Coordinates of C-alpha atoms and ligand atoms in Angstrom, one line a residue:
X148 CA -6.9 -135.4 137.3
X149 CA -3.2 -135.5 138.2
X150 CA -1.6 -134.0 135.1
X151 CA -2.8 -132.1 132.1
X152 CA -0.4 -130.4 129.8
X153 CA -0.1 -129.3 126.3
X154 CA 3.0 -130.6 124.7
X155 CA 3.4 -127.6 122.5
X156 CA 3.6 -125.3 125.5
X157 CA 6.3 -126.9 127.6
X158 CA 9.1 -124.8 126.2
X159 CA 7.6 -121.6 127.5
X160 CA 8.9 -119.7 130.5
X161 CA 5.6 -119.7 132.4
X162 CA 4.1 -123.1 131.9
X163 CA 0.9 -122.5 133.8
X164 CA 0.1 -119.4 131.7
X165 CA 0.7 -121.3 128.6
X166 CA -1.5 -124.3 129.1
X167 CA 0.5 -126.4 131.5
X168 CA -1.8 -126.9 134.5
X169 CA -0.3 -128.0 137.8
X170 CA -2.2 -130.9 139.2
X171 CA -2.4 -131.8 142.8
X172 CA 0.7 -133.9 142.5
X173 CA 2.7 -131.3 140.5
X174 CA 4.1 -132.0 137.1
X175 CA 7.8 -132.0 137.6
X176 CA 8.2 -135.7 138.6
X177 CA 6.7 -136.8 135.3
X178 CA 8.9 -134.5 133.3
X179 CA 11.8 -136.3 134.6
X180 CA 10.9 -139.5 132.8
X181 CA 12.4 -138.7 129.4
X182 CA 12.9 -142.4 128.6
X183 CA 9.2 -142.9 128.7
X184 CA 8.0 -140.1 126.6
X185 CA 10.7 -138.6 124.5
X186 CA 10.3 -135.2 126.1
X187 CA 13.3 -133.7 124.3
X188 CA 11.4 -134.0 121.1
X189 CA 8.3 -132.4 122.6
X190 CA 10.1 -129.7 124.4
X191 CA 11.8 -128.5 121.3
X192 CA 8.8 -128.8 119.1
X193 CA 7.0 -125.5 118.4
X194 CA 4.4 -126.9 116.0
X195 CA 2.0 -129.7 116.3
X196 CA 2.3 -132.3 113.7
X197 CA 0.1 -135.1 112.5
X198 CA 2.3 -137.9 113.7
X199 CA 3.8 -138.0 117.1
X200 CA 6.5 -140.5 118.3
X201 CA 5.5 -140.8 121.9
X202 CA 8.0 -143.4 122.8
X203 CA 10.6 -145.7 121.2
X204 CA 8.0 -148.1 120.1
X205 CA 4.8 -146.1 120.2
X206 CA 3.6 -143.6 117.6
X207 CA 0.4 -141.6 117.3
X208 CA -1.0 -140.9 113.9
X209 CA -3.7 -138.3 114.3
X210 CA -4.9 -138.8 110.8
X211 CA -6.2 -142.2 111.8
X212 CA -9.7 -141.6 113.3
X213 CA -9.1 -144.6 115.5
X214 CA -5.8 -143.4 116.9
X215 CA -6.9 -143.1 120.5
X216 CA -8.2 -146.6 120.8
X217 CA -5.1 -148.0 119.1
X218 CA -2.8 -146.0 121.3
X219 CA -4.6 -147.2 124.4
X220 CA -4.6 -150.8 123.3
X221 CA -0.9 -150.6 122.4
X222 CA -0.1 -149.1 125.8
X223 CA -2.2 -151.7 127.7
X224 CA -0.5 -154.5 125.7
X225 CA 2.9 -153.2 126.6
X226 CA 2.1 -152.9 130.3
X227 CA 0.2 -156.1 130.5
X228 CA 1.7 -158.2 133.3
X229 CA 3.1 -161.6 132.5
X230 CA 1.5 -164.3 134.5
X231 CA 2.3 -167.9 135.2
X232 CA -1.1 -169.0 133.8
X233 CA -0.1 -167.6 130.4
X234 CA 1.9 -170.8 129.9
X235 CA 0.8 -173.1 132.7
X236 CA -2.5 -174.7 133.3
X237 CA -2.9 -173.7 136.9
X238 CA -5.9 -172.7 139.1
X239 CA -5.9 -170.1 141.8
X240 CA -7.0 -170.6 145.4
X241 CA -8.3 -168.0 147.9
X242 CA -5.7 -166.6 150.2
X243 CA -5.7 -166.5 154.0
X244 CA -3.9 -163.2 153.9
X245 CA -6.0 -160.1 154.1
X246 CA -6.0 -156.7 155.7
X247 CA -8.1 -158.0 158.6
X248 CA -6.6 -161.4 158.8
X249 CA -2.8 -161.0 158.5
X250 CA -1.0 -164.0 159.5
X251 CA -4.0 -166.3 160.1
X252 CA -3.3 -169.7 158.9
X253 CA -6.8 -171.3 158.9
X254 CA -9.9 -169.5 157.7
X255 CA -13.0 -170.7 156.1
X256 CA -14.7 -169.3 153.1
X257 CA -17.3 -167.5 155.2
X258 CA -14.7 -165.7 157.0
X259 CA -13.1 -164.7 153.7
X260 CA -16.4 -163.5 152.3
X261 CA -17.0 -161.5 155.5
X262 CA -13.9 -159.6 154.8
X263 CA -14.8 -156.5 152.8
X264 CA -13.9 -156.3 149.2
X265 CA -11.5 -153.5 149.9
X266 CA -9.2 -156.0 151.4
X267 CA -7.7 -156.9 148.1
X268 CA -6.5 -155.2 144.9
X269 CA -8.5 -156.4 142.0
X270 CA -6.5 -157.5 138.9
X271 CA -8.4 -154.9 136.9
X272 CA -7.4 -152.0 139.2
X273 CA -5.1 -149.5 137.6
X274 CA -3.1 -146.5 138.8
X275 CA -2.8 -143.4 136.7
X276 CA 0.7 -143.0 135.4
X277 CA 0.0 -139.9 133.2
X278 CA -2.6 -138.0 131.5
X279 CA -1.3 -136.3 128.4
X280 CA -3.2 -133.7 126.4
X281 CA -2.1 -133.1 122.8
X282 CA -2.8 -129.9 121.0
X283 CA -5.0 -130.1 118.0
X284 CA -2.9 -131.2 115.0
X285 CA -4.0 -128.5 112.6
X286 CA -0.7 -126.7 111.9
X287 CA 0.3 -129.1 109.1
X288 CA -2.6 -127.8 107.1
X289 CA -4.9 -130.8 107.6
X290 CA -8.2 -130.8 109.2
X291 CA -8.2 -131.3 113.0
X292 CA -9.3 -134.7 113.8
X293 CA -11.1 -135.3 117.1
X294 CA -10.0 -132.0 118.6
X295 CA -11.9 -132.5 121.9
X296 CA -10.5 -135.9 122.6
X297 CA -6.8 -135.3 121.9
X298 CA -5.7 -136.6 125.2
X299 CA -4.6 -140.0 126.4
X300 CA -4.4 -141.7 129.8
X301 CA -1.7 -144.1 130.7
X302 CA -2.9 -146.6 133.3
X303 CA -0.7 -149.2 134.9
X304 CA -1.4 -152.2 137.2
X305 CA -1.9 -151.4 140.9
X306 CA 0.3 -153.3 143.3
X307 CA -1.0 -155.1 146.3
X308 CA -2.5 -158.3 147.7
X309 CA -4.8 -160.3 145.4
X310 CA -7.6 -162.4 146.7
X311 CA -6.7 -165.3 144.5
X312 CA -3.2 -166.7 144.8
X313 CA -1.4 -169.3 142.8
X314 CA 0.8 -170.9 145.4
X315 CA 0.2 -173.0 148.5
X316 CA 2.1 -171.1 151.2
X317 CA 2.8 -174.3 153.1
X318 CA 4.7 -175.7 150.2
X319 CA 6.4 -172.6 148.9
X320 CA 10.2 -172.3 148.9
X321 CA 11.0 -168.6 148.4
X322 CA 14.4 -167.1 147.6
X323 CA 15.9 -163.6 147.9
X324 CA 19.0 -162.3 146.1
X325 CA 20.7 -158.9 146.1
X326 CA 22.9 -158.0 143.0
X327 CA 25.0 -155.1 141.7
X328 CA 26.4 -152.4 144.0
X329 CA 25.2 -151.6 147.5
X330 CA 22.3 -149.3 148.1
X331 CA 20.7 -148.0 151.4
X332 CA 17.6 -150.0 152.2
X333 CA 18.6 -153.5 150.8
X334 CA 18.2 -154.9 154.3
X335 CA 14.9 -153.2 154.8
X336 CA 13.5 -154.8 151.6
X337 CA 14.9 -158.3 152.5
X338 CA 13.4 -158.0 156.0
X339 CA 10.0 -157.0 154.7
X340 CA 9.9 -159.7 152.1
X341 CA 10.6 -162.3 154.8
X342 CA 8.0 -160.8 157.1
X343 CA 5.3 -160.7 154.4
X344 CA 6.1 -164.2 153.2
X345 CA 5.6 -165.5 156.8
X346 CA 2.4 -163.6 157.0
X347 CA 1.1 -165.7 154.1
X348 CA 2.3 -168.8 155.9
X349 CA 5.6 -169.5 154.1
X350 CA 8.1 -171.4 156.2
X351 CA 10.9 -172.1 153.7
X352 CA 12.7 -168.9 152.9
X353 CA 16.3 -168.8 151.7
X354 CA 18.8 -166.1 150.9
X355 CA 21.1 -166.6 147.9
X356 CA 24.5 -165.1 148.8
X357 CA 26.5 -162.5 146.8
X358 CA 24.1 -161.9 144.0
X359 CA 23.8 -164.2 141.0
X360 CA 27.2 -165.8 142.0
X361 CA 25.5 -167.5 144.9
X362 CA 23.5 -169.7 142.5
X363 CA 26.6 -171.5 141.3
X364 CA 29.4 -171.0 143.7
X365 CA 29.5 -174.0 146.0
X366 CA 31.5 -172.0 148.6
X367 CA 28.4 -169.8 149.1
X368 CA 25.7 -172.0 150.6
X369 CA 22.2 -170.6 150.8
X370 CA 21.1 -169.3 154.2
X371 CA 17.8 -169.9 155.9
X372 CA 15.8 -166.8 156.6
X373 CA 13.0 -166.1 159.1
X374 CA 11.5 -163.2 160.9
X375 CA 13.9 -163.9 163.8
X376 CA 16.9 -163.8 161.5
X377 CA 15.9 -160.5 159.8
X378 CA 14.3 -158.7 162.7
X379 CA 17.1 -156.2 163.2
X380 CA 18.9 -156.2 159.9
X381 CA 17.4 -152.9 158.8
X382 CA 19.4 -151.1 161.6
X383 CA 22.5 -151.4 159.5
X384 CA 23.4 -150.6 155.9
X385 CA 24.6 -153.1 153.3
X386 CA 23.0 -156.4 152.5
X387 CA 23.1 -159.3 154.9
X388 CA 23.1 -161.5 151.8
X389 CA 26.1 -159.8 150.2
X390 CA 26.2 -158.4 146.7
X391 CA 28.3 -159.0 143.6
X392 CA 28.7 -158.0 140.0
X393 CA 29.1 -160.4 137.1
X394 CA 27.9 -164.0 137.4
X395 CA 26.7 -167.2 135.8
X396 CA 24.7 -167.7 132.6
X397 CA 20.9 -167.6 132.7
X398 CA 20.8 -171.4 132.1
X399 CA 23.1 -172.1 135.0
X400 CA 21.0 -169.9 137.3
X401 CA 17.7 -171.5 136.2
X402 CA 19.3 -175.0 136.6
X403 CA 20.1 -174.0 140.1
X404 CA 16.6 -172.6 140.8
X405 CA 15.2 -176.0 139.5
X406 CA 17.6 -178.1 141.6
X407 CA 16.8 -176.1 144.7
X408 CA 13.1 -176.4 144.2
X409 CA 12.5 -172.6 144.4
X410 CA 9.0 -171.4 143.6
X411 CA 9.4 -167.7 143.9
X412 CA 12.4 -165.6 143.6
X413 CA 12.8 -161.9 144.6
X414 CA 15.7 -160.2 142.8
X415 CA 16.9 -156.9 144.2
X416 CA 19.1 -154.9 141.8
X417 CA 19.4 -152.2 139.1
X418 CA 19.0 -152.3 135.4
X419 CA 21.6 -155.1 134.9
X420 CA 20.1 -157.2 137.5
X421 CA 16.6 -156.7 136.0
X422 CA 17.9 -157.7 132.6
X423 CA 19.1 -160.9 134.3
X424 CA 15.8 -161.3 136.1
X425 CA 13.9 -161.0 132.8
X426 CA 16.1 -163.6 131.2
X427 CA 15.6 -165.9 134.2
X428 CA 11.8 -165.4 133.9
X429 CA 11.9 -166.2 130.2
X430 CA 14.0 -169.3 130.7
X431 CA 11.7 -170.6 133.5
X432 CA 8.7 -169.9 131.1
X433 CA 10.4 -171.8 128.3
X434 CA 11.0 -174.8 130.7
X435 CA 7.4 -174.5 131.9
X436 CA 8.5 -174.1 135.5
X437 CA 6.1 -172.7 138.0
X438 CA 8.4 -170.0 139.3
X439 CA 7.5 -166.4 140.0
X440 CA 10.4 -164.0 139.3
X441 CA 9.8 -160.6 140.9
X442 CA 12.3 -157.7 140.8
X443 CA 12.7 -154.8 143.2
X444 CA 14.6 -151.9 141.6
X445 CA 17.6 -150.8 143.6
X446 CA 20.0 -148.1 142.6
X447 CA 21.2 -144.9 144.3
X448 CA 21.7 -143.5 140.8
X449 CA 17.9 -143.4 140.3
X450 CA 18.4 -144.4 136.7
X451 CA 15.4 -146.8 136.3
X452 CA 12.7 -145.6 133.9
X453 CA 9.2 -144.6 135.0
X454 CA 9.8 -144.7 138.8
X455 CA 9.3 -141.5 140.8
X456 CA 12.5 -142.7 142.5
X457 CA 14.3 -145.9 143.5
X458 CA 14.9 -146.8 147.1
X459 CA 18.2 -145.6 148.5
X460 CA 18.3 -142.5 146.4
X461 CA 16.9 -140.1 149.0
X462 CA 19.3 -141.5 151.6
X463 CA 22.3 -141.1 149.2
X464 CA 21.3 -137.5 148.5
X465 CA 21.0 -136.8 152.2
X466 CA 24.4 -138.4 152.9
X467 CA 25.9 -136.4 150.1
X468 CA 24.9 -133.2 152.0
X469 CA 27.5 -134.0 154.6
X470 CA 30.3 -134.1 152.1
X471 CA 29.1 -130.9 150.4
X472 CA 28.7 -129.2 153.7
X473 CA 32.2 -130.1 154.7
X474 CA 33.6 -128.9 151.4
X475 CA 31.7 -125.6 151.9
X476 CA 33.1 -125.1 155.4
X477 CA 36.6 -125.9 154.3
X478 CA 36.3 -123.6 151.2
X479 CA 34.8 -120.7 153.2
X480 CA 37.4 -120.9 155.9
X481 CA 40.4 -121.1 153.5
X482 CA 41.8 -118.1 151.6
X483 CA 40.5 -118.5 148.0
X484 CA 39.1 -121.9 148.9
X485 CA 37.6 -124.2 146.3
X486 CA 35.6 -127.2 147.6
X487 CA 35.3 -130.1 145.1
X488 CA 32.9 -133.0 145.8
X489 CA 32.6 -136.1 143.5
X490 CA 29.4 -138.1 143.8
X491 CA 28.3 -141.4 142.3
X492 CA 26.3 -141.4 139.1
X493 CA 27.6 -143.5 136.2
X494 CA 25.3 -142.2 133.4
X495 CA 22.8 -140.3 135.3
X496 CA 23.4 -137.1 137.3
X497 CA 20.4 -137.3 139.6
X498 CA 22.4 -137.6 142.8
X499 CA 24.6 -134.6 141.9
X500 CA 21.7 -132.5 140.8
X501 CA 19.5 -133.3 143.8
X502 CA 22.4 -132.9 146.3
X503 CA 23.3 -129.5 144.7
X504 CA 19.6 -128.4 144.9
X505 CA 19.3 -129.6 148.5
X506 CA 22.5 -128.0 149.7
X507 CA 22.0 -124.6 148.2
X508 CA 25.8 -124.0 148.6
X509 CA 26.9 -125.5 145.3
X510 CA 28.1 -123.0 142.7
X511 CA 28.8 -125.5 139.9
X512 CA 27.1 -128.8 139.3
X513 CA 28.5 -131.1 136.5
X514 CA 26.5 -134.1 135.3
X515 CA 27.1 -136.8 132.6
X516 CA 24.1 -135.6 130.6
X517 CA 25.5 -132.1 130.1
X518 CA 28.8 -131.6 128.3
X519 CA 31.2 -129.0 129.6
X520 CA 34.7 -127.5 128.9
X521 CA 37.2 -126.8 131.6
X522 CA 39.3 -124.4 129.6
X523 CA 38.4 -121.4 127.4
X524 CA 36.5 -118.2 128.0
X525 CA 33.3 -120.1 128.8
X526 CA 35.0 -123.0 130.7
X527 CA 34.6 -124.1 134.3
X528 CA 38.0 -122.8 135.3
X529 CA 37.4 -119.2 134.1
X530 CA 34.1 -119.3 136.1
X531 CA 35.9 -120.5 139.2
X532 CA 38.3 -117.6 138.9
X533 CA 35.3 -115.2 138.7
X534 CA 33.7 -116.9 141.8
X535 CA 36.9 -116.4 143.8
X536 CA 37.0 -112.8 142.7
X537 CA 33.4 -112.1 143.6
X538 CA 32.6 -114.6 146.5
X539 CA 36.1 -115.5 147.8
X540 CA 35.2 -119.2 147.6
X541 CA 33.5 -121.8 145.3
X542 CA 31.9 -125.2 145.6
X543 CA 31.8 -127.6 142.8
X544 CA 29.9 -130.9 142.7
X545 CA 30.6 -133.4 140.0
X546 CA 29.0 -136.7 139.1
X547 CA 31.5 -139.5 138.4
X548 CA 30.3 -140.0 134.9
X549 CA 30.5 -136.3 133.9
X550 CA 33.1 -135.0 131.5
X551 CA 34.4 -138.4 130.5
X552 CA 35.2 -137.0 127.0
X553 CA 37.9 -134.9 128.8
X554 CA 39.7 -138.0 130.0
X555 CA 41.6 -140.7 128.2
X556 CA 39.1 -143.2 126.9
X557 CA 38.9 -146.3 129.1
X558 CA 38.4 -149.8 127.7
X559 CA 38.1 -151.3 131.1
X560 CA 34.9 -153.0 132.2
X561 CA 33.8 -154.3 135.5
X562 CA 32.6 -157.9 136.0
X563 CA 29.1 -156.9 134.9
X564 CA 30.3 -155.2 131.7
X565 CA 29.9 -151.6 133.0
X566 CA 32.6 -149.3 131.7
X567 CA 35.0 -148.3 134.4
X568 CA 35.4 -144.5 134.2
X569 CA 38.4 -142.4 134.6
X570 CA 38.5 -140.3 137.7
X571 CA 36.9 -136.9 136.8
X572 CA 37.2 -135.6 140.3
X573 CA 41.0 -136.0 140.4
X574 CA 41.3 -134.6 136.9
X575 CA 39.3 -131.5 137.8
X576 CA 41.3 -131.0 141.0
X577 CA 44.6 -131.2 138.9
X578 CA 43.3 -128.8 136.3
X579 CA 42.2 -126.3 138.9
X580 CA 45.6 -126.3 140.5
X581 CA 47.3 -126.0 137.1
X582 CA 45.1 -123.1 136.0
X583 CA 45.4 -121.0 139.1
X584 CA 49.2 -121.6 139.2
X585 CA 49.4 -120.4 135.6
X586 CA 47.4 -117.2 136.2
X587 CA 49.3 -116.6 139.5
X588 CA 46.2 -116.5 141.7
X589 CA 46.3 -118.5 144.9
X590 CA 43.6 -121.2 145.2
X591 CA 43.3 -123.8 148.0
X592 CA 41.5 -126.9 146.6
X593 CA 39.9 -129.3 149.0
X594 CA 38.8 -132.5 147.3
X595 CA 36.2 -134.8 148.9
X596 CA 35.3 -138.1 147.4
X597 CA 32.6 -139.6 149.6
X598 CA 31.8 -142.3 147.0
X599 CA 31.0 -145.4 149.0
X600 CA 29.9 -143.5 152.1
X601 CA 26.7 -142.3 150.5
X602 CA 25.5 -145.9 149.7
X603 CA 26.9 -148.0 152.6
X604 CA 24.7 -146.2 155.1
X605 CA 21.4 -147.3 156.6
X606 CA 18.2 -146.1 154.8
X607 CA 16.6 -142.9 156.1
X608 CA 13.0 -142.7 157.2
X609 CA 11.5 -142.0 153.7
X610 CA 13.5 -144.8 152.1
X611 CA 12.7 -147.2 154.9
X612 CA 9.0 -146.7 154.2
X613 CA 9.5 -147.1 150.5
X614 CA 11.4 -150.3 151.0
X615 CA 8.8 -151.7 153.3
X616 CA 6.0 -151.1 150.8
X617 CA 8.0 -152.4 147.9
X618 CA 9.0 -155.5 149.8
X619 CA 5.4 -156.3 150.7
X620 CA 4.2 -155.7 147.2
X621 CA 6.9 -157.9 145.7
X622 CA 5.5 -160.8 147.8
X623 CA 1.9 -160.0 146.9
X624 CA 2.9 -160.0 143.2
X625 CA 4.6 -163.4 143.4
X626 CA 1.6 -165.0 145.2
X627 CA -0.7 -163.5 142.6
X628 CA 1.1 -165.5 140.0
X629 CA 2.9 -162.7 138.2
X630 CA 6.4 -163.3 136.9
X631 CA 8.8 -161.1 135.0
X632 CA 7.5 -158.1 136.8
X633 CA 9.0 -155.4 139.0
X634 CA 7.5 -153.1 141.7
X635 CA 7.8 -149.4 141.9
X636 CA 6.3 -146.1 142.9
X637 CA 5.0 -144.2 139.8
X638 CA 3.2 -140.9 140.0
X639 CA 2.9 -141.5 143.8
X640 CA 1.1 -144.9 143.2
X641 CA 2.6 -148.3 144.0
X642 CA 2.4 -150.4 140.9
X643 CA 3.6 -153.5 139.1
X644 CA 5.4 -153.1 135.8
X645 CA 6.7 -155.6 133.2
X646 CA 10.5 -155.7 133.5
X647 CA 11.2 -154.8 129.8
X648 CA 9.4 -151.5 130.2
X649 CA 11.7 -150.3 132.9
X650 CA 15.0 -151.3 131.4
X651 CA 14.3 -150.2 127.9
X652 CA 16.9 -147.5 128.4
X653 CA 18.7 -145.7 131.2
X654 CA 16.8 -143.0 132.9
X655 CA 18.7 -139.7 132.5
X656 CA 18.5 -136.2 133.7
X657 CA 16.8 -134.3 130.9
X658 CA 18.9 -131.1 130.3
X659 CA 15.7 -129.5 129.1
X660 CA 13.7 -130.4 132.2
X661 CA 12.6 -127.8 134.6
X662 CA 14.4 -129.7 137.4
X663 CA 17.8 -129.2 135.7
X664 CA 16.9 -125.5 135.1
X665 CA 16.0 -125.2 138.8
X666 CA 19.4 -126.6 139.6
X667 CA 21.0 -124.1 137.3
X668 CA 19.0 -121.3 138.9
X669 CA 20.1 -122.4 142.3
X670 CA 23.8 -122.7 141.4
X671 CA 23.8 -119.6 139.2
X672 CA 26.2 -121.3 136.8
X673 CA 26.4 -120.4 133.1
X674 CA 26.7 -122.9 130.2
X675 CA 30.2 -124.2 130.1
X676 CA 30.6 -124.7 126.3
Ligands
ADP2082 N1 22.1 -157.7 130.2 C1 22.2 -158.6 131.2 N2 21.7 -159.8 131.2 C2 21.8 -160.7 132.2 N3 22.4 -160.4 133.4 C3 23.0 -159.1 133.5 C4 22.9 -158.2 132.4 N4 23.6 -157.1 132.8 C5 24.0 -157.3 134.1 N5 23.7 -158.6 134.5 C6 24.0 -159.2 135.8 O1 23.3 -158.5 136.8 C7 24.1 -158.3 137.9 C8 24.1 -156.9 138.4 O2 24.5 -156.0 137.3 P1 25.2 -154.7 137.5 O3 25.3 -154.0 136.2 O4 26.5 -154.9 138.2 O5 24.3 -153.9 138.6 P2 22.9 -153.3 138.5 O6 21.9 -154.3 138.6 O7 22.9 -152.4 139.7 O8 22.8 -152.5 137.2 C9 25.4 -158.9 137.6 O9 25.5 -160.2 138.2 C10 25.4 -159.0 136.1 O10 26.2 -160.1 135.6
FBP2083 O1 32.5 -149.8 142.8 P1 31.2 -150.4 142.3 O2 30.7 -151.4 143.3 O3 31.3 -151.0 141.0 O4 30.1 -149.3 142.3 C1 30.2 -148.1 141.7 C2 28.9 -147.8 141.0 O5 27.8 -147.9 141.9 C3 26.8 -147.0 141.5 O6 26.6 -146.1 142.5 C4 25.5 -147.7 141.3 O7 25.6 -148.7 140.5 P2 24.6 -149.9 140.4 O8 23.2 -149.3 140.3 O9 24.9 -150.6 139.1 O10 24.7 -150.7 141.6 C5 27.4 -146.3 140.3 O11 27.1 -144.9 140.2 C6 28.8 -146.5 140.5 O12 29.5 -146.4 139.3
MG2084 MG1 23.3 -150.7 136.4

C-alpha cells in the first residue's frame, strides 16, 4: 500500500508517531495536491466530523451506511475516460503494435494471440492515486459507523497501449500543436509522438504552427512531420512548431480540423491550452466527428492538478540553480551583498520553492501563495538587515507572482487572458536600496532575472524520459479511442485522466504542506507578516 494516513493527525509535528505511515513512495508528493483533496481543511481540523468535504464536488457523509460505495462510484464516474464510442457507433480492430512487435505492419491473428497478454494495458487496469484513511467519526457524539472500513482508495486509468484500437493507421491523419509559453521538453514530446505514430504505421503526421493560431492563420501552413524530420529536435530547447498565446474560437479550430481531415490531435500546453482542448473535444463530439483529442500537460510552473510533476519543471529548477548560485557568489564576494533572483511562477511558487530547497543558499523565499510585508518589524527588509549583521550577505529568491498586493494593480492581460503582473523583482530591489539608504547601512544589491533562460533550454535527463513516456502514452490513448483526456504521472504511475479533472483549479503550493515547511526550515526565514 502506497499511502495510509489519518487526516486528523496531519497537523502534528511527528506524523509517523501520530498515525501517518510512510509508504514506499513517501507521502509528501501527495500532500502537494491541495486542489484534489482540500488539505487545508484537513490540516487544520482537529476533530473528526460526520461529513467531510473531500473535494470541490465530492462529500462523504459517514452517517450513510452506504457512503463508501457511493464515494467510490462517484470517484470512478468523475475519472471515467471519455471515449469516441460514447457517441459514435464504431468497432475496434486489433492493433499490430505490441511490445514484441513494434513497427510491424502485417501480422496475423495467430501472431497477435502468440503475444503474451502483458503486451497491452487492459481498459480495466487502474493505477493507485491515493489511499486515504479516515479516523472514526465519533467525536460529534454519534455512533461510529463502519469503523474498520473508514478508508477509501482512488484508482485512475493506467496509460499504455491497448490491444483494440479504433483507427486504421494507414488512413490516419494526426496533428500536433504546442500552445502557451515555452517549456523544456516540448521537442522531446513532439519527437516521441511522431515516432510512436510511425510505429503504429501512421504516415500522415502534421504539425500545426504557433499554437491554436496555426489553425486559422493562412500564413502559417501546416508542416509534414516524420521520424526523419524530428530525429534531432530534442537536442535543442523550444518547440519546432512554435508556440503562441491567444487564438481562434473553438468553432473555428474545429472547422479547421474538419477541413484538414485530422483524425487525432495531440495538444501540448498548460491549463489554458487544456481548457481549449476540452472545448475542442466537446465540439467534435457535438458534431459527431471521429477525432481523438489528447492533451499533454506542459508548464514549468508545475501548476496542473494531480500530477506528481509536469515535464520541464525539473529542468527549470535545475537551470534556476545557476542564477541562484551566481547571486550567491556575487553577494558573498561583495561587502554587505544581497543577491536577489526572480523566477517564473505566475500563481504557483513551485519553481521558487524547489529551487530554494535545491540550492540550500537561499535565505528568503517568497511565493505567491504566502503573503508578506516588506516594511515593519516583521518585514523582509528588517530580516535582511539582520542577515547582513549576522552573515554578512543574504540571498533572496522571489516568484514573479509573489507580493502582487504590494504593487499597483494591473489591468493588463496577455493574449490568452492571463493577468500581466507588475515586476516584483524590480520593486523589491528598489525597496532594499531605499531601506538601507535610510538606515545608513551599506548594501550592495545584485539583481538577477533569468526568467526566459530557465524555460528556453533543452530538457534534462529526467524530463527527457518523462517526455518520452508521455508522448508514447498520448499516442496509445488516441489509438485506444479516448478523447478529451490528458496524460500524466500520478503517484509514480503513468495514467490517463479526463481533462476537466486536471483543470478544475490551479495547483498551488500549500502553505501548510510539509514541503513548504521544509523550505522554511532550509532558509531559516521567519513569517513576514
Ligand atoms: N478557457 C479557455 N478556453 C479555451 N481556450 C483557452 C482558454 N484559456 C486559454 N486558452 C487558449 O489556450 C492557449 C494557451 O493558453 P495560455 O494561458 O497562454 O497558456 P497555458 O496553456 O500554458 O496555460 C491560448 O491559445 C489561449 O487562447
Ligand atoms: O512571457 P510569456 O510568454 O507570457 O511567459 C511568461 C509566463 O510563462 C510561465 O512560466 C508559464 O506559463 P504557461 O504555463 O502559461 O506557459 C509563467 O510563469 C509566466 O508568467
Ligand atoms: Mg496557464
